[in-house]
């Protein structure tokens, strides 16, 4: 009757349970990354429009040799380096946000492929959520992450449009306000670069979180089927 | 009484029993499975009802796995490993175990 058998099999079930926790760890990592993307995106947005303020202040209060005066408005125009100083923070934050978005997608794919980014976080006996609890928590995290990433695309678009405007100002400064191509340049950059780039980032955000959600849904379906089969086979009823 | 049973909890309990050196008492079994008392009691009662676990012959408080319990353990361990990927835990439970 006794089915005892010493051996290495204990770690098998423990390993499975640990592997099942990877989904929650992955969702928590995804939530952290989406929050970072959000912060960086909004940071780049405020930095871009703050850059215009800095530019105006530089032009008004710190006139530097080499500035020219725009005859029509009477405002002093700052030199080219002032643009760099004003908009560099926005550019850096934007690059950081985009990099984080790409890095998050790579991390999400690794979890889906079953490649853990690191060893499973050790948990105490009181810190072992059941499968259902893990799924519920992961789904909540994924929903929040999706909302956060969706809303991050807006400030990124705003930042890019702000930088688009800054490029127009630079061209105007470089050509001493005589360029008739400035509005044209703004439209071309907006339609040719900003719109496709923002759409690309939106798609990456969707794929990143959507792929993870599909992975979780698939696991839920498979565990559910296993449960049903187990009950049918061993308990004589499907539920 | 449990509603829809958690296959992970059942798997952990069955594994804790199958890897014990012999018939095992309730408290060490609970510790090996890493479950709290309430969940342990509920699931142990369920496993007894399904015929996976019985009291060892001639004892009151020692429990052992039945062949049906061994089958169930193998079924769950294999099924869950298929879903969550291979784990570093050694080979699958041999099919002739406990027979």
mmCIF file of C-alpha atoms in Angstrom:
data_model
loop_
_atom_site.group_PDB
_atom_site.id
_atom_site.type_symbol
_atom_site.label_atom_id
_atom_site.label_comp_id
_atom_site.label_asym_id
_atom_site.label_seq_id
_atom_site.Cartn_x
_atom_site.Cartn_y
_atom_site.Cartn_z
ATOM 1 C CA UNK A 1 0.000 0.000 0.000
ATOM 2 C CA UNK A 2 2.708 2.402 0.970
ATOM 3 C CA UNK A 3 3.868 4.540 -1.891
ATOM 4 C CA UNK A 4 6.881 6.019 -0.209
ATOM 5 C CA UNK A 5 9.897 6.795 -2.247
ATOM 6 C CA UNK A 6 12.815 8.901 -1.212
ATOM 7 C CA UNK A 7 14.416 10.833 -3.972
ATOM 8 C CA UNK A 8 14.699 14.112 -5.769
ATOM 9 C CA UNK A 9 11.023 14.402 -6.667
ATOM 10 C CA UNK A 10 10.136 16.800 -3.889
ATOM 11 C CA UNK A 11 11.935 19.608 -5.661
ATOM 12 C CA UNK A 12 9.899 18.830 -8.759
ATOM 13 C CA UNK A 13 6.612 20.100 -7.382
ATOM 14 C CA UNK A 14 8.381 22.905 -5.543
ATOM 15 C CA UNK A 15 10.028 23.834 -8.847
ATOM 16 C CA UNK A 16 6.657 23.890 -10.574
ATOM 17 C CA UNK A 17 5.195 26.065 -7.848
ATOM 18 C CA UNK A 18 8.186 28.419 -8.136
ATOM 19 C CA UNK A 19 7.802 28.493 -11.917
ATOM 20 C CA UNK A 20 4.133 29.372 -11.528
ATOM 21 C CA UNK A 21 5.178 32.326 -9.386
ATOM 22 C CA UNK A 22 7.256 33.682 -12.269
ATOM 23 C CA UNK A 23 4.056 35.056 -13.762
ATOM 24 C CA UNK A 24 3.382 37.195 -10.700
ATOM 25 C CA UNK A 25 7.026 38.253 -10.480
ATOM 26 C CA UNK A 26 6.849 39.133 -14.176
ATOM 27 C CA UNK A 27 3.643 41.136 -13.702
ATOM 28 C CA UNK A 28 5.179 43.016 -10.782
ATOM 29 C CA UNK A 29 8.259 43.773 -12.877
ATOM 30 C CA UNK A 30 6.007 44.912 -15.720
ATOM 31 C CA UNK A 31 4.096 47.215 -13.356
ATOM 32 C CA UNK A 32 7.357 48.762 -12.130
ATOM 33 C CA UNK A 33 8.551 49.300 -15.685
ATOM 34 C CA UNK A 34 5.257 50.816 -16.839
ATOM 35 C CA UNK A 35 5.435 53.236 -13.910
ATOM 36 C CA UNK A 36 8.975 54.194 -14.949
ATOM 37 C CA UNK A 37 7.850 54.690 -18.555
ATOM 38 C CA UNK A 38 5.022 56.892 -17.296
ATOM 39 C CA UNK A 39 7.267 59.020 -15.099
ATOM 40 C CA UNK A 40 9.866 59.429 -17.842
ATOM 41 C CA UNK A 41 7.207 60.236 -20.456
ATOM 42 C CA UNK A 42 5.550 62.917 -18.348
ATOM 43 C CA UNK A 43 8.993 64.191 -17.332
ATOM 44 C CA UNK A 44 9.965 64.588 -20.986
ATOM 45 C CA UNK A 45 6.671 66.383 -21.682
ATOM 46 C CA UNK A 46 7.165 68.938 -18.912
ATOM 47 C CA UNK A 47 10.852 69.276 -19.748
ATOM 48 C CA UNK A 48 10.031 70.011 -23.406
ATOM 49 C CA UNK A 49 7.610 72.824 -22.592
ATOM 50 C CA UNK A 50 9.765 73.962 -19.692
ATOM 51 C CA UNK A 51 12.517 74.200 -22.296
ATOM 52 C CA UNK A 52 10.585 76.935 -24.093
ATOM 53 C CA UNK A 53 10.322 78.838 -20.829
ATOM 54 C CA UNK A 54 14.061 78.457 -20.250
ATOM 55 C CA UNK A 55 14.670 79.617 -23.781
ATOM 56 C CA UNK A 56 12.570 82.731 -23.253
ATOM 57 C CA UNK A 57 14.304 83.441 -19.949
ATOM 58 C CA UNK A 58 17.710 83.002 -21.560
ATOM 59 C CA UNK A 59 16.688 85.356 -24.330
ATOM 60 C CA UNK A 60 15.190 87.959 -21.991
ATOM 61 C CA UNK A 61 17.459 88.003 -18.974
ATOM 62 C CA UNK A 62 20.770 86.711 -20.249
ATOM 63 C CA UNK A 63 21.306 88.292 -23.621
ATOM 64 C CA UNK A 64 24.509 86.945 -24.982
ATOM 65 C CA UNK A 65 26.779 88.237 -27.703
ATOM 66 C CA UNK A 66 25.648 86.928 -31.010
ATOM 67 C CA UNK A 67 21.962 87.288 -30.296
ATOM 68 C CA UNK A 68 19.982 88.877 -33.030
ATOM 69 C CA UNK A 69 16.849 90.904 -32.760
ATOM 70 C CA UNK A 70 13.799 89.862 -34.637
ATOM 71 C CA UNK A 71 12.604 93.016 -36.300
ATOM 72 C CA UNK A 72 8.937 92.151 -36.256
ATOM 73 C CA UNK A 73 8.552 91.160 -32.616
ATOM 74 C CA UNK A 74 11.418 92.946 -31.001
ATOM 75 C CA UNK A 75 12.323 89.895 -28.959
ATOM 76 C CA UNK A 76 15.923 88.910 -28.590
ATOM 77 C CA UNK A 77 16.687 85.539 -30.093
ATOM 78 C CA UNK A 78 19.027 83.305 -28.131
ATOM 79 C CA UNK A 79 22.023 81.698 -29.767
ATOM 80 C CA UNK A 80 21.936 78.110 -30.935
ATOM 81 C CA UNK A 81 23.636 76.677 -27.848
ATOM 82 C CA UNK A 82 20.744 77.967 -25.723
ATOM 83 C CA UNK A 83 18.417 75.612 -27.585
ATOM 84 C CA UNK A 84 20.654 72.722 -26.753
ATOM 85 C CA UNK A 85 20.697 73.660 -23.068
ATOM 86 C CA UNK A 86 16.936 74.214 -22.983
ATOM 87 C CA UNK A 87 15.834 71.051 -24.713
ATOM 88 C CA UNK A 88 18.543 68.575 -23.737
ATOM 89 C CA UNK A 89 16.677 67.432 -20.579
ATOM 90 C CA UNK A 90 13.542 66.753 -22.611
ATOM 91 C CA UNK A 91 15.537 64.851 -25.204
ATOM 92 C CA UNK A 92 17.316 62.781 -22.587
ATOM 93 C CA UNK A 93 14.105 61.939 -20.743
ATOM 94 C CA UNK A 94 12.416 61.050 -24.013
ATOM 95 C CA UNK A 95 15.257 58.727 -24.983
ATOM 96 C CA UNK A 96 15.130 57.156 -21.513
ATOM 97 C CA UNK A 97 11.348 56.614 -21.798
ATOM 98 C CA UNK A 98 11.664 54.995 -25.222
ATOM 99 C CA UNK A 99 14.558 52.820 -24.066
ATOM 100 C CA UNK A 100 12.534 51.720 -21.043
ATOM 101 C CA UNK A 101 9.636 50.823 -23.310
ATOM 102 C CA UNK A 102 11.894 48.664 -25.494
ATOM 103 C CA UNK A 103 13.603 47.118 -22.463
ATOM 104 C CA UNK A 104 10.204 46.306 -20.954
ATOM 105 C CA UNK A 105 9.140 44.561 -24.136
ATOM 106 C CA UNK A 106 12.340 42.485 -24.102
ATOM 107 C CA UNK A 107 11.829 41.576 -20.423
ATOM 108 C CA UNK A 108 8.209 40.618 -21.083
ATOM 109 C CA UNK A 109 9.241 38.362 -23.971
ATOM 110 C CA UNK A 110 11.829 36.693 -21.736
ATOM 111 C CA UNK A 111 9.163 35.866 -19.131
ATOM 112 C CA UNK A 112 6.857 34.520 -21.844
ATOM 113 C CA UNK A 113 9.661 32.321 -23.174
ATOM 114 C CA UNK A 114 10.190 31.068 -19.636
ATOM 115 C CA UNK A 115 13.562 32.722 -19.209
ATOM 116 C CA UNK A 116 13.583 34.204 -15.758
ATOM 117 C CA UNK A 117 15.589 37.436 -15.545
ATOM 118 C CA UNK A 118 17.013 36.231 -12.251
ATOM 119 C CA UNK A 119 16.571 33.598 -9.582
ATOM 120 C CA UNK A 120 13.087 33.417 -8.119
ATOM 121 C CA UNK A 121 12.662 35.671 -5.139
ATOM 122 C CA UNK A 122 12.704 33.439 -2.064
ATOM 123 C CA UNK A 123 9.465 33.548 -0.136
ATOM 124 C CA UNK A 124 8.537 32.475 3.344
ATOM 125 C CA UNK A 125 5.724 30.000 4.048
ATOM 126 C CA UNK A 126 3.377 32.879 4.841
ATOM 127 C CA UNK A 127 4.203 34.604 1.595
ATOM 128 C CA UNK A 128 3.037 31.973 -0.859
ATOM 129 C CA UNK A 129 -0.024 33.196 -2.682
ATOM 130 C CA UNK A 130 -2.199 30.510 -4.199
ATOM 131 C CA UNK A 131 -2.534 30.195 -7.953
ATOM 132 C CA UNK A 132 -5.887 31.955 -8.134
ATOM 133 C CA UNK A 133 -4.647 34.792 -5.962
ATOM 134 C CA UNK A 134 -1.555 35.128 -8.152
ATOM 135 C CA UNK A 135 -3.662 35.288 -11.292
ATOM 136 C CA UNK A 136 -6.022 37.892 -9.845
ATOM 137 C CA UNK A 137 -3.107 40.010 -8.638
ATOM 138 C CA UNK A 138 -1.277 39.676 -11.956
ATOM 139 C CA UNK A 139 -4.367 40.648 -13.945
ATOM 140 C CA UNK A 140 -4.859 43.707 -11.765
ATOM 141 C CA UNK A 141 -1.224 44.716 -12.248
ATOM 142 C CA UNK A 142 -1.468 44.178 -16.008
ATOM 143 C CA UNK A 143 -4.617 46.279 -16.295
ATOM 144 C CA UNK A 144 -2.997 49.135 -14.386
ATOM 145 C CA UNK A 145 0.188 48.816 -16.433
ATOM 146 C CA UNK A 146 -1.800 48.970 -19.665
ATOM 147 C CA UNK A 147 -3.572 52.155 -18.575
ATOM 148 C CA UNK A 148 -0.273 53.694 -17.500
ATOM 149 C CA UNK A 149 1.497 52.863 -20.759
ATOM 150 C CA UNK A 150 -1.466 54.025 -22.859
ATOM 151 C CA UNK A 151 -1.462 57.362 -21.052
ATOM 152 C CA UNK A 152 2.315 57.628 -21.435
ATOM 153 C CA UNK A 153 2.029 57.777 -25.206
ATOM 154 C CA UNK A 154 0.235 61.132 -24.966
ATOM 155 C CA UNK A 155 3.057 63.030 -23.182
ATOM 156 C CA UNK A 156 5.599 61.376 -25.458
ATOM 157 C CA UNK A 157 3.671 62.692 -28.455
ATOM 158 C CA UNK A 158 3.443 66.095 -26.765
ATOM 159 C CA UNK A 159 7.171 66.102 -26.092
ATOM 160 C CA UNK A 160 7.964 65.171 -29.689
ATOM 161 C CA UNK A 161 5.707 67.952 -30.981
ATOM 162 C CA UNK A 162 7.422 70.359 -28.601
ATOM 163 C CA UNK A 163 10.822 69.294 -29.879
ATOM 164 C CA UNK A 164 9.451 69.593 -33.414
ATOM 165 C CA UNK A 165 8.603 73.195 -32.611
ATOM 166 C CA UNK A 166 12.069 73.699 -31.141
ATOM 167 C CA UNK A 167 13.646 72.450 -34.363
ATOM 168 C CA UNK A 168 11.534 74.993 -36.221
ATOM 169 C CA UNK A 169 12.833 77.735 -33.931
ATOM 170 C CA UNK A 170 16.410 76.610 -34.462
ATOM 171 C CA UNK A 171 15.954 76.750 -38.214
ATOM 172 C CA UNK A 172 14.372 80.161 -37.909
ATOM 173 C CA UNK A 173 17.269 81.348 -35.754
ATOM 174 C CA UNK A 174 19.857 79.868 -38.082
ATOM 175 C CA UNK A 175 18.278 81.575 -41.070
ATOM 176 C CA UNK A 176 17.651 84.819 -39.151
ATOM 177 C CA UNK A 177 13.891 84.512 -39.475
ATOM 178 C CA UNK A 178 13.843 84.601 -43.203
ATOM 179 C CA UNK A 179 13.068 80.982 -43.816
ATOM 180 C CA UNK A 180 9.723 80.344 -45.349
ATOM 181 C CA UNK A 181 10.259 76.615 -44.963
ATOM 182 C CA UNK A 182 9.771 76.650 -41.157
ATOM 183 C CA UNK A 183 6.029 75.851 -41.165
ATOM 184 C CA UNK A 184 6.607 73.348 -43.926
ATOM 185 C CA UNK A 185 9.403 71.716 -41.907
ATOM 186 C CA UNK A 186 7.150 71.494 -38.851
ATOM 187 C CA UNK A 187 4.414 69.752 -40.808
ATOM 188 C CA UNK A 188 6.823 67.406 -42.543
ATOM 189 C CA UNK A 189 8.495 66.435 -39.260
ATOM 190 C CA UNK A 190 5.144 66.088 -37.552
ATOM 191 C CA UNK A 191 3.580 63.884 -40.179
ATOM 192 C CA UNK A 192 6.703 62.120 -41.381
ATOM 193 C CA UNK A 193 8.345 61.396 -38.068
ATOM 194 C CA UNK A 194 6.286 62.217 -34.960
ATOM 195 C CA UNK A 195 3.081 60.447 -36.008
ATOM 196 C CA UNK A 196 4.698 57.190 -37.187
ATOM 197 C CA UNK A 197 7.062 57.139 -34.216
ATOM 198 C CA UNK A 198 4.254 57.652 -31.706
ATOM 199 C CA UNK A 199 2.207 54.958 -33.414
ATOM 200 C CA UNK A 200 5.206 52.613 -33.255
ATOM 201 C CA UNK A 201 5.608 53.249 -29.520
ATOM 202 C CA UNK A 202 1.882 52.700 -28.989
ATOM 203 C CA UNK A 203 2.099 49.374 -30.806
ATOM 204 C CA UNK A 204 5.126 48.337 -28.755
ATOM 205 C CA UNK A 205 3.250 49.128 -25.540
ATOM 206 C CA UNK A 206 0.250 47.133 -26.756
ATOM 207 C CA UNK A 207 2.386 44.143 -27.805
ATOM 208 C CA UNK A 208 4.359 44.218 -24.597
ATOM 209 C CA UNK A 209 1.400 44.100 -22.252
ATOM 210 C CA UNK A 210 -0.939 42.262 -24.610
ATOM 211 C CA UNK A 211 1.617 39.478 -25.083
ATOM 212 C CA UNK A 212 1.955 39.084 -21.345
ATOM 213 C CA UNK A 213 -1.827 39.038 -20.872
ATOM 214 C CA UNK A 214 -2.191 36.352 -23.543
ATOM 215 C CA UNK A 215 0.518 34.313 -21.856
ATOM 216 C CA UNK A 216 -1.271 34.574 -18.516
ATOM 217 C CA UNK A 217 -4.638 33.714 -20.099
ATOM 218 C CA UNK A 218 -3.105 30.660 -21.755
ATOM 219 C CA UNK A 219 -1.683 29.442 -18.449
ATOM 220 C CA UNK A 220 -5.019 30.009 -16.724
ATOM 221 C CA UNK A 221 -6.805 27.988 -19.415
ATOM 222 C CA UNK A 222 -4.267 25.171 -19.201
ATOM 223 C CA UNK A 223 -4.360 24.978 -15.401
ATOM 224 C CA UNK A 224 -8.141 25.030 -15.565
ATOM 225 C CA UNK A 225 -8.149 22.162 -18.069
ATOM 226 C CA UNK A 226 -5.692 20.225 -15.906
ATOM 227 C CA UNK A 227 -7.910 20.771 -12.864
ATOM 228 C CA UNK A 228 -10.968 19.561 -14.743
ATOM 229 C CA UNK A 229 -9.134 16.507 -16.057
ATOM 230 C CA UNK A 230 -7.745 15.753 -12.616
ATOM 231 C CA UNK A 231 -11.179 15.939 -11.019
ATOM 232 C CA UNK A 232 -12.750 13.893 -13.787
ATOM 233 C CA UNK A 233 -10.108 11.221 -13.569
ATOM 234 C CA UNK A 234 -9.613 11.010 -9.822
ATOM 235 C CA UNK A 235 -12.746 12.426 -8.240
ATOM 236 C CA UNK A 236 -15.267 11.270 -10.797
ATOM 237 C CA UNK A 237 -16.654 14.720 -11.563
ATOM 238 C CA UNK A 238 -15.400 17.717 -13.527
ATOM 239 C CA UNK A 239 -15.871 20.192 -10.644
ATOM 240 C CA UNK B 1 -15.470 21.287 2.563
ATOM 241 C CA UNK B 2 -13.597 22.877 -0.311
ATOM 242 C CA UNK B 3 -15.047 24.306 -3.490
ATOM 243 C CA UNK B 4 -12.871 23.897 -6.540
ATOM 244 C CA UNK B 5 -9.659 22.425 -5.157
ATOM 245 C CA UNK B 6 -6.297 24.050 -5.826
ATOM 246 C CA UNK B 7 -4.209 21.531 -7.751
ATOM 247 C CA UNK B 8 -1.010 23.166 -6.527
ATOM 248 C CA UNK B 9 -1.963 22.516 -2.905
ATOM 249 C CA UNK B 10 -2.947 18.937 -3.685
ATOM 250 C CA UNK B 11 0.328 18.458 -5.551
ATOM 251 C CA UNK B 12 2.356 19.813 -2.651
ATOM 252 C CA UNK B 13 0.595 17.557 -0.158
ATOM 253 C CA UNK B 14 0.972 14.486 -2.317
ATOM 254 C CA UNK B 15 4.605 15.260 -2.963
ATOM 255 C CA UNK B 16 5.301 15.807 0.723
ATOM 256 C CA UNK B 17 3.867 12.351 1.390
ATOM 257 C CA UNK B 18 5.537 10.593 -1.502
ATOM 258 C CA UNK B 19 8.982 11.836 -0.536
ATOM 259 C CA UNK B 20 8.632 11.076 3.169
ATOM 260 C CA UNK B 21 10.810 8.141 4.263
ATOM 261 C CA UNK B 22 7.764 6.254 5.531
ATOM 262 C CA UNK B 23 4.316 6.795 7.021
ATOM 263 C CA UNK B 24 4.142 10.301 8.358
ATOM 264 C CA UNK B 25 2.295 12.131 11.123
ATOM 265 C CA UNK B 26 0.073 15.106 10.447
ATOM 266 C CA UNK B 27 2.301 17.824 11.875
ATOM 267 C CA UNK B 28 5.469 16.896 9.949
ATOM 268 C CA UNK B 29 3.329 16.468 6.846
ATOM 269 C CA UNK B 30 1.899 19.953 7.271
ATOM 270 C CA UNK B 31 5.400 21.344 7.697
ATOM 271 C CA UNK B 32 6.741 19.506 4.660
ATOM 272 C CA UNK B 33 3.871 20.746 2.529
ATOM 273 C CA UNK B 34 4.286 24.301 3.836
ATOM 274 C CA UNK B 35 0.568 24.852 4.395
ATOM 275 C CA UNK B 36 -1.240 26.591 7.203
ATOM 276 C CA UNK B 37 -3.282 24.435 9.576
ATOM 277 C CA UNK B 38 -6.729 25.290 8.244
ATOM 278 C CA UNK B 39 -5.831 24.661 4.594
ATOM 279 C CA UNK B 40 -3.923 21.525 5.529
ATOM 280 C CA UNK B 41 -6.849 20.059 7.457
ATOM 281 C CA UNK B 42 -9.295 20.831 4.696
ATOM 282 C CA UNK B 43 -7.168 19.354 1.940
ATOM 283 C CA UNK B 44 -6.094 16.320 3.948
ATOM 284 C CA UNK B 45 -9.719 15.484 4.576
ATOM 285 C CA UNK B 46 -10.360 15.900 0.851
ATOM 286 C CA UNK B 47 -7.471 13.602 -0.089
ATOM 287 C CA UNK B 48 -8.674 10.965 2.357
ATOM 288 C CA UNK B 49 -12.157 11.206 0.881
ATOM 289 C CA UNK B 50 -10.769 10.708 -2.618
ATOM 290 C CA UNK B 51 -8.801 7.684 -1.446
ATOM 291 C CA UNK B 52 -5.348 9.196 -2.033
ATOM 292 C CA UNK B 53 -4.314 8.939 1.621
ATOM 293 C CA UNK B 54 -5.070 6.341 4.290
ATOM 294 C CA UNK B 55 -3.988 5.678 7.871
ATOM 295 C CA UNK B 56 -1.061 3.257 7.947
ATOM 296 C CA UNK B 57 -2.117 -0.235 9.047
ATOM 297 C CA UNK B 58 -1.998 -0.684 12.806
ATOM 298 C CA UNK B 59 -1.625 3.021 13.531
ATOM 299 C CA UNK B 60 -4.004 5.837 14.295
ATOM 300 C CA UNK B 61 -2.026 8.922 13.432
ATOM 301 C CA UNK B 62 0.385 7.831 10.708
ATOM 302 C CA UNK B 63 -0.644 8.537 7.139
ATOM 303 C CA UNK B 64 0.503 7.006 3.892
ATOM 304 C CA UNK B 65 -0.159 7.386 0.204
ATOM 305 C CA UNK B 66 -2.238 4.883 -1.754
ATOM 306 C CA UNK B 67 -1.405 3.833 -5.323
ATOM 307 C CA UNK B 68 -4.207 6.112 -6.465
ATOM 308 C CA UNK B 69 -2.474 8.948 -4.615
ATOM 309 C CA UNK B 70 0.790 8.144 -6.368
ATOM 310 C CA UNK B 71 -0.973 8.254 -9.724
ATOM 311 C CA UNK B 72 -2.550 11.573 -8.838
ATOM 312 C CA UNK B 73 0.804 13.002 -7.810
ATOM 313 C CA UNK B 74 2.420 11.932 -11.060
ATOM 314 C CA UNK B 75 -0.489 13.292 -13.065
ATOM 315 C CA UNK B 76 -0.305 16.705 -11.394
ATOM 316 C CA UNK B 77 3.483 16.995 -11.391
ATOM 317 C CA UNK B 78 3.666 16.097 -15.087
ATOM 318 C CA UNK B 79 0.728 18.301 -16.045
ATOM 319 C CA UNK B 80 1.962 21.352 -14.152
ATOM 320 C CA UNK B 81 5.522 20.888 -15.418
ATOM 321 C CA UNK B 82 4.106 20.808 -18.956
ATOM 322 C CA UNK B 83 2.346 24.125 -18.388
ATOM 323 C CA UNK B 84 5.050 25.969 -16.507
ATOM 324 C CA UNK B 85 8.029 24.511 -18.296
ATOM 325 C CA UNK B 86 10.702 22.082 -17.235
ATOM 326 C CA UNK B 87 11.968 22.537 -13.723
ATOM 327 C CA UNK B 88 15.247 21.495 -12.162
ATOM 328 C CA UNK B 89 13.912 18.795 -9.983
ATOM 329 C CA UNK B 90 15.096 15.568 -11.420
ATOM 330 C CA UNK B 91 13.173 12.992 -13.363
ATOM 331 C CA UNK B 92 9.451 12.449 -13.394
ATOM 332 C CA UNK B 93 7.957 10.224 -10.756
ATOM 333 C CA UNK B 94 8.495 6.635 -11.931
ATOM 334 C CA UNK B 95 5.252 5.007 -12.938
ATOM 335 C CA UNK B 96 5.866 1.800 -11.027
ATOM 336 C CA UNK B 97 6.378 3.573 -7.737
ATOM 337 C CA UNK B 98 4.339 2.236 -4.901
ATOM 338 C CA UNK B 99 2.812 -0.518 -6.915
#
